[in-house]
Every structure is written in structure tokens, then in C-alpha cells.
Short mmCIF file of C-alpha atoms in Angstrom, two decimals:
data_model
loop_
_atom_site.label_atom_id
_atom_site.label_comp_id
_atom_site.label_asym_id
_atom_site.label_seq_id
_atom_site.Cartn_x
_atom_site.Cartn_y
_atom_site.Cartn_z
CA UNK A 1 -10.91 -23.93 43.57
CA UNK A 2 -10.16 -24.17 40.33
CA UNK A 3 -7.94 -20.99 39.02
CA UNK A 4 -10.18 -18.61 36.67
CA UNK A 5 -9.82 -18.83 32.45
CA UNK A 6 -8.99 -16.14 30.37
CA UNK A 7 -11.89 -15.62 28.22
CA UNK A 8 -11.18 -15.77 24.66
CA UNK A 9 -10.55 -12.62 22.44
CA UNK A 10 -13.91 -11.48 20.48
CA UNK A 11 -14.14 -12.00 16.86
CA UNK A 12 -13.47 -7.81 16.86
CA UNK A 13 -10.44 -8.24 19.22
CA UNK A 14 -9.07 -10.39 16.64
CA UNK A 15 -9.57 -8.48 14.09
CA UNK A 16 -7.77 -5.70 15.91
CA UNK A 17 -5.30 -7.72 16.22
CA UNK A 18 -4.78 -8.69 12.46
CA UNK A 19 -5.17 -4.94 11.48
CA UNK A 20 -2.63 -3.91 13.79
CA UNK A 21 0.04 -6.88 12.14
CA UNK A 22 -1.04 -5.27 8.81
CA UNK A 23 -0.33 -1.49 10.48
CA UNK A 24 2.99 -2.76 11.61
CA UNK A 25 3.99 -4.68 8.21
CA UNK A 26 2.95 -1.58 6.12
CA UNK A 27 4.65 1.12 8.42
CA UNK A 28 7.90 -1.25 8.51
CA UNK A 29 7.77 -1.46 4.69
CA UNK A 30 7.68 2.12 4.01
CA UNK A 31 10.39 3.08 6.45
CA UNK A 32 12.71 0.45 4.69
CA UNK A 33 12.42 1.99 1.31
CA UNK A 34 13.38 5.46 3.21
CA UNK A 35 15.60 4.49 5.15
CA UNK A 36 17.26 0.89 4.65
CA UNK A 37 16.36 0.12 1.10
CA UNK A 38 16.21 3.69 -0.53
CA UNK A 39 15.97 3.94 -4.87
CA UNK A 40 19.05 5.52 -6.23
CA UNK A 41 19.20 6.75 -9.36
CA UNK A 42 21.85 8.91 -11.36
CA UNK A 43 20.96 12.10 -11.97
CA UNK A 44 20.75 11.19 -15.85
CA UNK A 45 20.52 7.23 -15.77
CA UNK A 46 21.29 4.59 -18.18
CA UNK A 47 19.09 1.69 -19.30
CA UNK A 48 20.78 -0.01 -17.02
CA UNK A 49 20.87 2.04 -14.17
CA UNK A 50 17.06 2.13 -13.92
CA UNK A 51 17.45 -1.74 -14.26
CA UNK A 52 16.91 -1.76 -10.21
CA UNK A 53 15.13 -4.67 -7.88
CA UNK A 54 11.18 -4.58 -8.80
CA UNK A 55 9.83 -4.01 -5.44
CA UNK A 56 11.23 0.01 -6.41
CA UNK A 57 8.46 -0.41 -9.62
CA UNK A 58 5.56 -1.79 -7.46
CA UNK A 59 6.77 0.93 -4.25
CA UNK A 60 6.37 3.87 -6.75
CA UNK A 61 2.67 3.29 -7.26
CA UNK A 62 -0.27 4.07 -5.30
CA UNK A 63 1.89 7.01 -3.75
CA UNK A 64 0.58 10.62 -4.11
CA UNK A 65 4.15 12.18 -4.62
CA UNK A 66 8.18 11.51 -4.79
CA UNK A 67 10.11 13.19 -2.48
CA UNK A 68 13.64 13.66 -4.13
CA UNK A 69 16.79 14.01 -2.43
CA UNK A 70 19.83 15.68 -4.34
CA UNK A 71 23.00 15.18 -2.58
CA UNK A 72 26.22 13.02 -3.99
CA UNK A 73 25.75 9.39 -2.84
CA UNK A 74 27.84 9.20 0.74
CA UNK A 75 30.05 6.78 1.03
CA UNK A 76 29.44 4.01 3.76
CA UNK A 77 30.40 4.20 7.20
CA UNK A 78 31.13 8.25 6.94
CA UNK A 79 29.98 11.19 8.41
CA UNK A 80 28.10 12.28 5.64
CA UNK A 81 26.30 8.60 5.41
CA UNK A 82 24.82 8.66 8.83
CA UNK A 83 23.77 12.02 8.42
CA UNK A 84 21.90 11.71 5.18
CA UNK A 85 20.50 8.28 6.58
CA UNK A 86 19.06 10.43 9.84
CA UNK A 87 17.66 13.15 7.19
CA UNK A 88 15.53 10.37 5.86
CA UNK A 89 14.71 8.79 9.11
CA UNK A 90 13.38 12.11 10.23
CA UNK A 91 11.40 12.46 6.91
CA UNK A 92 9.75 8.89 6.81
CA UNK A 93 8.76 9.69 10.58
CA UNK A 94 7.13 12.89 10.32
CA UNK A 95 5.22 11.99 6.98
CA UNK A 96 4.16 8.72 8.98
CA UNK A 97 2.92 10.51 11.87
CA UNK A 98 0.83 12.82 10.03
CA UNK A 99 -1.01 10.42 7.41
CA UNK A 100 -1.54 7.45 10.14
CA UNK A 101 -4.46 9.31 11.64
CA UNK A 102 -6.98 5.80 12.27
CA UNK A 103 -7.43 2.33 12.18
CA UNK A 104 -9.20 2.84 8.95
CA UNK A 105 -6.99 4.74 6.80
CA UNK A 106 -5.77 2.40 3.49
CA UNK A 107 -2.62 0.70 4.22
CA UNK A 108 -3.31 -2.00 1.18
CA UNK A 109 -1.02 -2.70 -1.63
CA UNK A 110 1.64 -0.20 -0.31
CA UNK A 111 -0.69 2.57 -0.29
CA UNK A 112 1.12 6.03 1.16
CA UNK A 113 2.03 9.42 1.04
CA UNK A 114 4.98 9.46 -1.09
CA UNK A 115 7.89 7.49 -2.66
CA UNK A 116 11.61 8.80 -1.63
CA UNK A 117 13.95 9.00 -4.66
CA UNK A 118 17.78 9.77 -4.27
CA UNK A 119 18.53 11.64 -7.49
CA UNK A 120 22.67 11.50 -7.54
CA UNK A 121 24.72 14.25 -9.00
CA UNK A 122 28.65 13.57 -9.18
CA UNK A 123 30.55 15.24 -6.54
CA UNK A 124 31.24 18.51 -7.75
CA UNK A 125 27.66 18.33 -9.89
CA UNK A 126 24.39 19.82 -8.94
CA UNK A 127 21.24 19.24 -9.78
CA UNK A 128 18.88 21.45 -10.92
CA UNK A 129 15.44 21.84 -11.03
CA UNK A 130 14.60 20.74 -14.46
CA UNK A 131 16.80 17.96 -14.27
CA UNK A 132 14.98 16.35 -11.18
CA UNK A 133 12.21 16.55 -13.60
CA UNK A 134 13.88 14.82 -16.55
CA UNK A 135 14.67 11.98 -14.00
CA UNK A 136 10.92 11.43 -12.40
CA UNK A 137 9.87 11.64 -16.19
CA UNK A 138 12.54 8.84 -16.91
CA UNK A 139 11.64 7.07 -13.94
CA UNK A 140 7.77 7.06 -14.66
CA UNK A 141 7.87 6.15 -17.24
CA UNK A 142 9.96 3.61 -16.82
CA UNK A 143 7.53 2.33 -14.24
CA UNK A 144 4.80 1.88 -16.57
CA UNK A 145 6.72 0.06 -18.84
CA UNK A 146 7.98 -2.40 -16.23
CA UNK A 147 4.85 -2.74 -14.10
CA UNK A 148 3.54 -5.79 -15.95
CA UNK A 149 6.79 -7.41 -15.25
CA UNK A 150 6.26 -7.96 -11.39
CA UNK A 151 3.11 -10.19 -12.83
CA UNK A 152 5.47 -12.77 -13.29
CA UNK A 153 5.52 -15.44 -10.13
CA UNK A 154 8.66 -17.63 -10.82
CA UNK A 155 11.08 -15.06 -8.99
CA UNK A 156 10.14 -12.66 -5.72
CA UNK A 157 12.79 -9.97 -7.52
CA UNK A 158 14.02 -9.05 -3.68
CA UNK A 159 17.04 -7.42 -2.80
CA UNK A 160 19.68 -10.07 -2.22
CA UNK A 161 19.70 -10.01 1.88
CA UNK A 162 15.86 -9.86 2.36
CA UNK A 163 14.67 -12.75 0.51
CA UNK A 164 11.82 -13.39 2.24
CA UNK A 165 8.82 -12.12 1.42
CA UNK A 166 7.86 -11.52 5.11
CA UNK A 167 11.01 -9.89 6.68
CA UNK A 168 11.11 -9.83 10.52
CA UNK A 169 12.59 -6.22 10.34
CA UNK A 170 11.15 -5.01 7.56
CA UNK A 171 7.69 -6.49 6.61
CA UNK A 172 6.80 -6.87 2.89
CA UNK A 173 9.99 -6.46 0.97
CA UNK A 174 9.39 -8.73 -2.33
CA UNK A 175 6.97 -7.93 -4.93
CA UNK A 176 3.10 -9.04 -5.17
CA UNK A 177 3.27 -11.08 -8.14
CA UNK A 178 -0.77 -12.36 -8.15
CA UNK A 179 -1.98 -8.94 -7.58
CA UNK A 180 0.32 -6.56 -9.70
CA UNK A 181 -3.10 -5.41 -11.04
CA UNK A 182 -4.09 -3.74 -8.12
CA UNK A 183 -0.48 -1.39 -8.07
CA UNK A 184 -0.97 1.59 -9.84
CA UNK A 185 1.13 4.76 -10.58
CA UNK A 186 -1.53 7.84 -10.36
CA UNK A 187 -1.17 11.13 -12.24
CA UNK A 188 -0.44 13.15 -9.38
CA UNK A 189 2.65 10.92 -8.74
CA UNK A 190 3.98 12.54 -12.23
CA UNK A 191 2.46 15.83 -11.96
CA UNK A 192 4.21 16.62 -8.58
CA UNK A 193 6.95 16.34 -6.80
CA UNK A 194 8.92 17.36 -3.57
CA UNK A 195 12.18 18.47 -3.07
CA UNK A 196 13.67 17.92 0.02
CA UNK A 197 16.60 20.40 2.16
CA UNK A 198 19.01 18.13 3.80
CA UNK A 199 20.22 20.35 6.42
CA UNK A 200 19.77 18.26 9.61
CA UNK A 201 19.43 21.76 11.57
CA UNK A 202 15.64 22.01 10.78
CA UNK A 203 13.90 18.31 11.34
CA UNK A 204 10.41 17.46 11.26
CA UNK A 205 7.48 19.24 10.51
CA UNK A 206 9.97 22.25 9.74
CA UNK A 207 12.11 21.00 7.48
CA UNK A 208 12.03 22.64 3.94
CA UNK A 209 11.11 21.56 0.92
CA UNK A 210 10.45 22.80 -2.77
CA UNK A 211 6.72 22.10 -4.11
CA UNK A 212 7.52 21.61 -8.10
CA UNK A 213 5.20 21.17 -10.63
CA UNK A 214 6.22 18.80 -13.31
CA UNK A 215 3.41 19.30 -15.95
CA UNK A 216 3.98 15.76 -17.05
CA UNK A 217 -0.23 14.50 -16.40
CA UNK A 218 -3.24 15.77 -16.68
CA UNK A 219 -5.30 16.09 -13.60
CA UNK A 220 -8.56 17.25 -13.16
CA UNK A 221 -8.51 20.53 -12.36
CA UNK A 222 -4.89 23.41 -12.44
CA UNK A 223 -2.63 22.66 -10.07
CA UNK A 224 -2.80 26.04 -7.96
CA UNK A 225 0.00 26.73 -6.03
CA UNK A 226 -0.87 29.88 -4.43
CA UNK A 227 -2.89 28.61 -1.51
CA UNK A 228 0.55 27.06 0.06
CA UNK A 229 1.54 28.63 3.46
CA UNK A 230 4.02 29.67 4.60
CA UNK A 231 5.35 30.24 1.23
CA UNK A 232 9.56 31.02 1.88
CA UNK A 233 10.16 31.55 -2.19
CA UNK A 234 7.20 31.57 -4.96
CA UNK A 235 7.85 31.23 -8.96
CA UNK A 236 4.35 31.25 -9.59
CA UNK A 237 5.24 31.36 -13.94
CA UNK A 238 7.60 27.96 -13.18
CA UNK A 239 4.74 26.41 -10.74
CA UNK A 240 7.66 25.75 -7.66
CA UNK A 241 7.05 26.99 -4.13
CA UNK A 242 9.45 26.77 -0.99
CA UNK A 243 7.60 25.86 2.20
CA UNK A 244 7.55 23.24 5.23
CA UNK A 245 7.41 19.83 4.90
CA UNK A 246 3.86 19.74 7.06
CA UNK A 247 2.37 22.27 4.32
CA UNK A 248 3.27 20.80 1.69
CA UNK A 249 2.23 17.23 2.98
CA UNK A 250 -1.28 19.35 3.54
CA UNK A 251 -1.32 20.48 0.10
CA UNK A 252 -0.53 17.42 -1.41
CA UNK A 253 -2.71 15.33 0.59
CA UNK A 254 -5.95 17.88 0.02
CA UNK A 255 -4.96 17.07 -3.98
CA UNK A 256 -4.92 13.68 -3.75
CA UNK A 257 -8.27 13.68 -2.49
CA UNK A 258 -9.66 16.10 -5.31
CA UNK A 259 -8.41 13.31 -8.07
CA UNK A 260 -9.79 10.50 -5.88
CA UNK A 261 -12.89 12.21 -6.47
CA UNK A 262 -12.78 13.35 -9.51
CA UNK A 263 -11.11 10.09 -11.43
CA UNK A 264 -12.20 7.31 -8.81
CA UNK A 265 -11.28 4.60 -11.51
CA UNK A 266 -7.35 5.64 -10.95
CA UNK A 267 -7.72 3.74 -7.72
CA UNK A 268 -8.18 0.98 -5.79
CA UNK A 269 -12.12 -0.07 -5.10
CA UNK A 270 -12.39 -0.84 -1.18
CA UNK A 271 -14.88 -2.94 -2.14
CA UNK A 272 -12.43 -5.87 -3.82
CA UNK A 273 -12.46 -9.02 -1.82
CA UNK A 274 -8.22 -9.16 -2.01
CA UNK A 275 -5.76 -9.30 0.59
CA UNK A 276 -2.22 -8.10 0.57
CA UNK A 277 -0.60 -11.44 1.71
CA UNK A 278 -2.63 -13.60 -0.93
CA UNK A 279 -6.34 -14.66 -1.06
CA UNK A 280 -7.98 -16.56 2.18
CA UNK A 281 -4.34 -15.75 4.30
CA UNK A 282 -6.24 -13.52 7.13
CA UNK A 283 -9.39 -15.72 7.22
CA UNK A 284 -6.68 -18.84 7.98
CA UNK A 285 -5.25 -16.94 10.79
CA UNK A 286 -8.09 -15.85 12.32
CA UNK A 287 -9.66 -19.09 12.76
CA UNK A 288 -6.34 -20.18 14.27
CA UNK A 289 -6.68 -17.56 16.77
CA UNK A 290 -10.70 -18.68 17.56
CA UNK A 291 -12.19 -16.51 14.99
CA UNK A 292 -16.13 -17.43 14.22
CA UNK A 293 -17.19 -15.02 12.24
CA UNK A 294 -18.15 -14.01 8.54
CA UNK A 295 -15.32 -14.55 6.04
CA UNK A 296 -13.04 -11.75 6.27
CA UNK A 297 -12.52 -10.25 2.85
CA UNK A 298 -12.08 -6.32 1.34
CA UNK A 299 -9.74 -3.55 2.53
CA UNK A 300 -8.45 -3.92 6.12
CA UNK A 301 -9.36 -0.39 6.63
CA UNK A 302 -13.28 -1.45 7.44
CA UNK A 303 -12.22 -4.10 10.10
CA UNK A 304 -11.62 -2.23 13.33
CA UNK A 305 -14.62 0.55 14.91
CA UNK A 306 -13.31 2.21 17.67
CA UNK A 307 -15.40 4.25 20.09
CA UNK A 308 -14.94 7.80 20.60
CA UNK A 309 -12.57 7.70 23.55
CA UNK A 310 -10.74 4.96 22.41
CA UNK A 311 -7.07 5.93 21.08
CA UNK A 312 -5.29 5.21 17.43
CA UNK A 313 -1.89 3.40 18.46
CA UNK A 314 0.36 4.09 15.75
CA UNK A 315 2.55 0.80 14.36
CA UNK A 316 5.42 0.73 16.98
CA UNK A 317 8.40 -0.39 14.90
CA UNK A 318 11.80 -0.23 15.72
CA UNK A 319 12.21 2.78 13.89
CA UNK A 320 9.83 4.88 15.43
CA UNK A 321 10.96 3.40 18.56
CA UNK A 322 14.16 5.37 18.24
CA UNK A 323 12.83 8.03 16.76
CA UNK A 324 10.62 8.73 19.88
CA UNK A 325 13.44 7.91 22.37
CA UNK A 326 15.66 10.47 20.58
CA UNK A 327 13.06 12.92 20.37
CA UNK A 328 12.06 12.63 24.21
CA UNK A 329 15.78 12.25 24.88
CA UNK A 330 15.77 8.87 26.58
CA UNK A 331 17.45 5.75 26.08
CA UNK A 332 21.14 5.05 25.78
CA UNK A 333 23.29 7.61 24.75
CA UNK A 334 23.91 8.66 20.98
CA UNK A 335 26.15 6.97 18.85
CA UNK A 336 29.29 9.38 18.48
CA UNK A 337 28.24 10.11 14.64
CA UNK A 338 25.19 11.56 16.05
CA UNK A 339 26.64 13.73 18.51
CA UNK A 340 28.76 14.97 15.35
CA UNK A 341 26.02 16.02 13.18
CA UNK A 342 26.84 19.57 11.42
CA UNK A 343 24.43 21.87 11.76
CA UNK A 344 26.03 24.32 9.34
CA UNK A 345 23.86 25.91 6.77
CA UNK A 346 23.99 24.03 3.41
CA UNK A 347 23.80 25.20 -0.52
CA UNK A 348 19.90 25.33 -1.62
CA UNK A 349 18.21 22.17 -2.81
CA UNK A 350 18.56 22.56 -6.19
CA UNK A 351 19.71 25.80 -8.07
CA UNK A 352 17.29 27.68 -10.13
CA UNK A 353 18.04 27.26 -14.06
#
């Protein structure tokens, strides 16, 4: 008797599949430029310190926020490196968890939350308030001016150890020169920004952060800080509040979609027949894998319908991987840095000026 045949996968099974290559590239990608790959900037730059790799141009658009960081830049193989390099592990994993709700949410062109920034005082210099906003002004604008150079297709512009455009570790590293058009840096990226506490004793959802208004865009309606809980500190004439990192990602989040609404031009149309990857790549690999149906085209977010009972998987990276492990408390043992991790309390964020 001849042994039984798989069947072959359903043109929606490989579309699943394709989507969830796409989840996995776009989760890897963001937790590089947290973690691995992270933009540092002085905390007043030169020309040619914001002369930086132009993947950190195209990664600051289509992001609702920046998150900015505010401590010295650790040396390498320290205490203090590992520590600031779990802060923003922690941070990358507990925005990611919150905004990957479905299959359908819009993972395209490096869609996401927010952008991390490490704004760098010198050692015994600390930044203040309105000089993280002199340095996301600086940095915008310096965005704008630079976005029509990652149009250019004779050079990917990656960092010098991920070359590749397609990274095994890492996903989409290099810039998308044929579709620079579709990256865009939206108003509420310059009109708001987050502040993060790097104080390793309160993690996730908990961890505090200042809300800052920047007043450098015009949205479509005030900016109203007021409705933030639980507010720890409120300068309701300076527009800054002090809450947790899961309120503020509500706020922010409830924002973006008021502009979406509101200015609908800003941003992407779901209807645009454009991949990430380049024109015609997923409809190549899905025939490869026995696909038969209509020519795949638009946003990835409209290719997998899941029933009711059926449950979102979120991307499992390597990252998250350890993430989950450590949170669970499985897995080898921690690395002796970790087990060294102060938990003292640090100085506030940023003074007040």
C-alpha cells in the first residue's frame, strides 16, 4: 500500500505563510534599530555627526513618536553597556507586544510605533528638556532634507557588518531605494516625543516615561494632555506629563489614529499594489511554493482572515525568544552582567529648565 501524500498547502496557507516571513522580517528590523543598531546622536550634533548610515533617515519615518534615551554613551563590554542594552531590549519588547495585536495590522515600509533615539550628553552633562527638543528638531529636519537621498540605487548605505539587504538575524537592514516615496516622516513624529527612565528596577509596561510636547507641527486638532493616566508629574503650561510606558503608548497610539483620519494623505494608501522586497517578489515565491491564485499585490495586512478562535502568533525572533525565557525564568542561567544589574534609584530623565 502505497504510503499516504501530504496534501499541498492552500493558496491561504501560503499566504499565511508569506505574512508571517514579513511579521518576522519587520519585528527583527525594529528590534535591531533598538537594540543592535540604535541612532546616536550628540546631544548638540555637528553636520557631521548627523551624517549617520541612511537606513536611520528611512527608520525615522512612518513612526508615530521617538522615544529618547539620555544617558552618557557606555562604553563596550561594561556594566553600564549591558544594562542600558537590556533597558532597550525591555522597551522594544513591551512596545512590540502591545501594537502586534493581528495578522492585519501594517507592518509595510517599516511602519511602527516609534523610533528610539540615544540623545548623548558628556559624562558629567545632562540633558534637559528643551534640549531633547532642539535635537529631534535638528534631527527632523535633517530627515527631510536627506530623505530623497535613499532614492538613489547605486549603494544599499548599510552599516558596514550587515551588508545584505536581507540579514539572517536581523531582516531588512539596508535602505529601499525604488520605493523611498512611500517613507514618510508624519507630524506627530515632530510634535511628540517620549522620554524614557532608565532605571532597570521598573521594566515593562511600568517603566516611566515623560510625554513632551514639542510644538514643532501642526496637527489637526490641540494636543491635550490631560486625559493621560496615571499622571506621576503634570506641567500642563509646558505640555510634559510623567506616566507609564503602556499609557503613554495608549495615548500616543489613540493620536495617531485621530491624524490618520483627519490628514489621510500623510500616509500610506493600502490600496498601492507595492511590496516591501521589490515589485512581483511575493507573487515569485508563492508560485514556488504551489500558489494558484490571483496576483498577490497591496498591503500584506489584507492577506491572512483568521476565524474567531483562531490565535495571533506574534513574530518569534530571537529576541523575544529571550525575552520570554527571562521573563518566565527558564532557560540557561543569566549571564553574570545580568545577575549584576543595579537596581538603585537613578537621577530623573531629564531635569526641568
Amino acid at each position: 500500500m502505497a504510503p499516504s501524500q501530504k496534501a499541498p498547502p492552500s493558496n491561504e496557507q501560503i499566504l499565511y505563510q508569506l505574512r508571517c516571513q514579513e511579521e518576522w522580517r519587520h519585528r527583527s528590523s525594529r528590534e535591531f534599530f533598538f537594540d543592535f543598531g540604535p541612532l546616536n546622536l550628540p546631544l548638540t550634533p555637528s553636520p557631521a555627526d548627523l551624517e549617520v548610515e541612511l537606513e536611520q533617515i528611512q527608520d525615522s519615518c512612518n513612526k508615530s513618536t521617538a522615544i529618547y534615551i539620555t544617558d552618557p554613551r557606555p562604553q563596550g563590554h561594561t556594566l553600564e553597556y549591558n544594562n542600558e542594552s537590556v533597558v532597550r531590549s525591555d522597551i522594544i519588547y513591551t512596545i512590540y507586544e502591545r501594537w502586534f495585536t493581528s495578522h492585519n495590522v501594517d507592518i509595510d515600509f517599516g511602519n511602527f510605533f516609534a523610533k528610539l533615539i540615544c540623545a548623548r550628553p558628556l559624562v558629567n552633562e545632562q540633558a534637559t528638556v528643551p534640549d531633547i527638543i532642539n535635537l529631534h528638531q535638528t534631527w527632523c529636519d535633517h530627515v527631510e532634507r536627506t530623505l530623497p537621498s535613499c532614492a538613489t540605487s547605486t549603494e544599499l548605505q548599510g552599516m558596514p557588518h550587515w551588508r545584505d539587504r536581507i540579514n539572517p538575524d536581523h531582516g531588512v537592514i539596508g535602505i529601499n531605494s525604488d520605493q523611498n516615496s512611500r517613507f514618510k516622516l508624519r507630524p506627530l513624529f515632530r510634535a511628540l516625543i517620549l522620554i524614557s527612565d532608565t532605571n532597570p528596577k521598573l521594566t515593562g509596561a511600568e517603566r516611566v516615561v515623560q510625554v513632551i510636547q514639542t510644538n514643532l507641527a501642526d496637527l489637526s486638532a490641540p494636543i491635550d494632555l490631560a486625559s493621560i493616566e496615571p499622571k506621576f508629574e503634570y506641567d500642563s503650561s509646558r505640555g510634559r506629563v510623567t506616566t507609564t510606558l503602556a499609557a503613554a503608548y495608549d495615548f500616543v497610539t489613540a493620536l495617531e489614529l485621530r491624524e490618520e483620519a483627519a490628514y489621510p494623505g500623510v500616509y500610506r494608501d493600502p490600496e498601492v499594489a507595492e511590496e516591501l522586497r521589490g515589485p512581483g517578489c511575493h507573487m515569485e515565491e508563492a508560485k514556488s511554493l504551489g500558489y494558484s491564485g490571483p496576483a498577490i499585490q497591496g498591503s500584506s495586512s489584507r492577506w491572512v482572515h483568521l476565524k474567531e478562535d483562531e490565535e495571533v502568533l506574534s513574530p518569534n525572533t530571537p529576541t523575544m525568544v529571550v525575552m520570554r525565557c527571562s521573563m518566565l525564568r527558564i532557560g540557561p542561567p543569566p549571564s553574570p552582567w545580568k545577575r549584576q544589574i543595579r537596581v538603585e534609584s537613578r537621577p530623573d530623565t531629564c531635569k526641568e529648565a
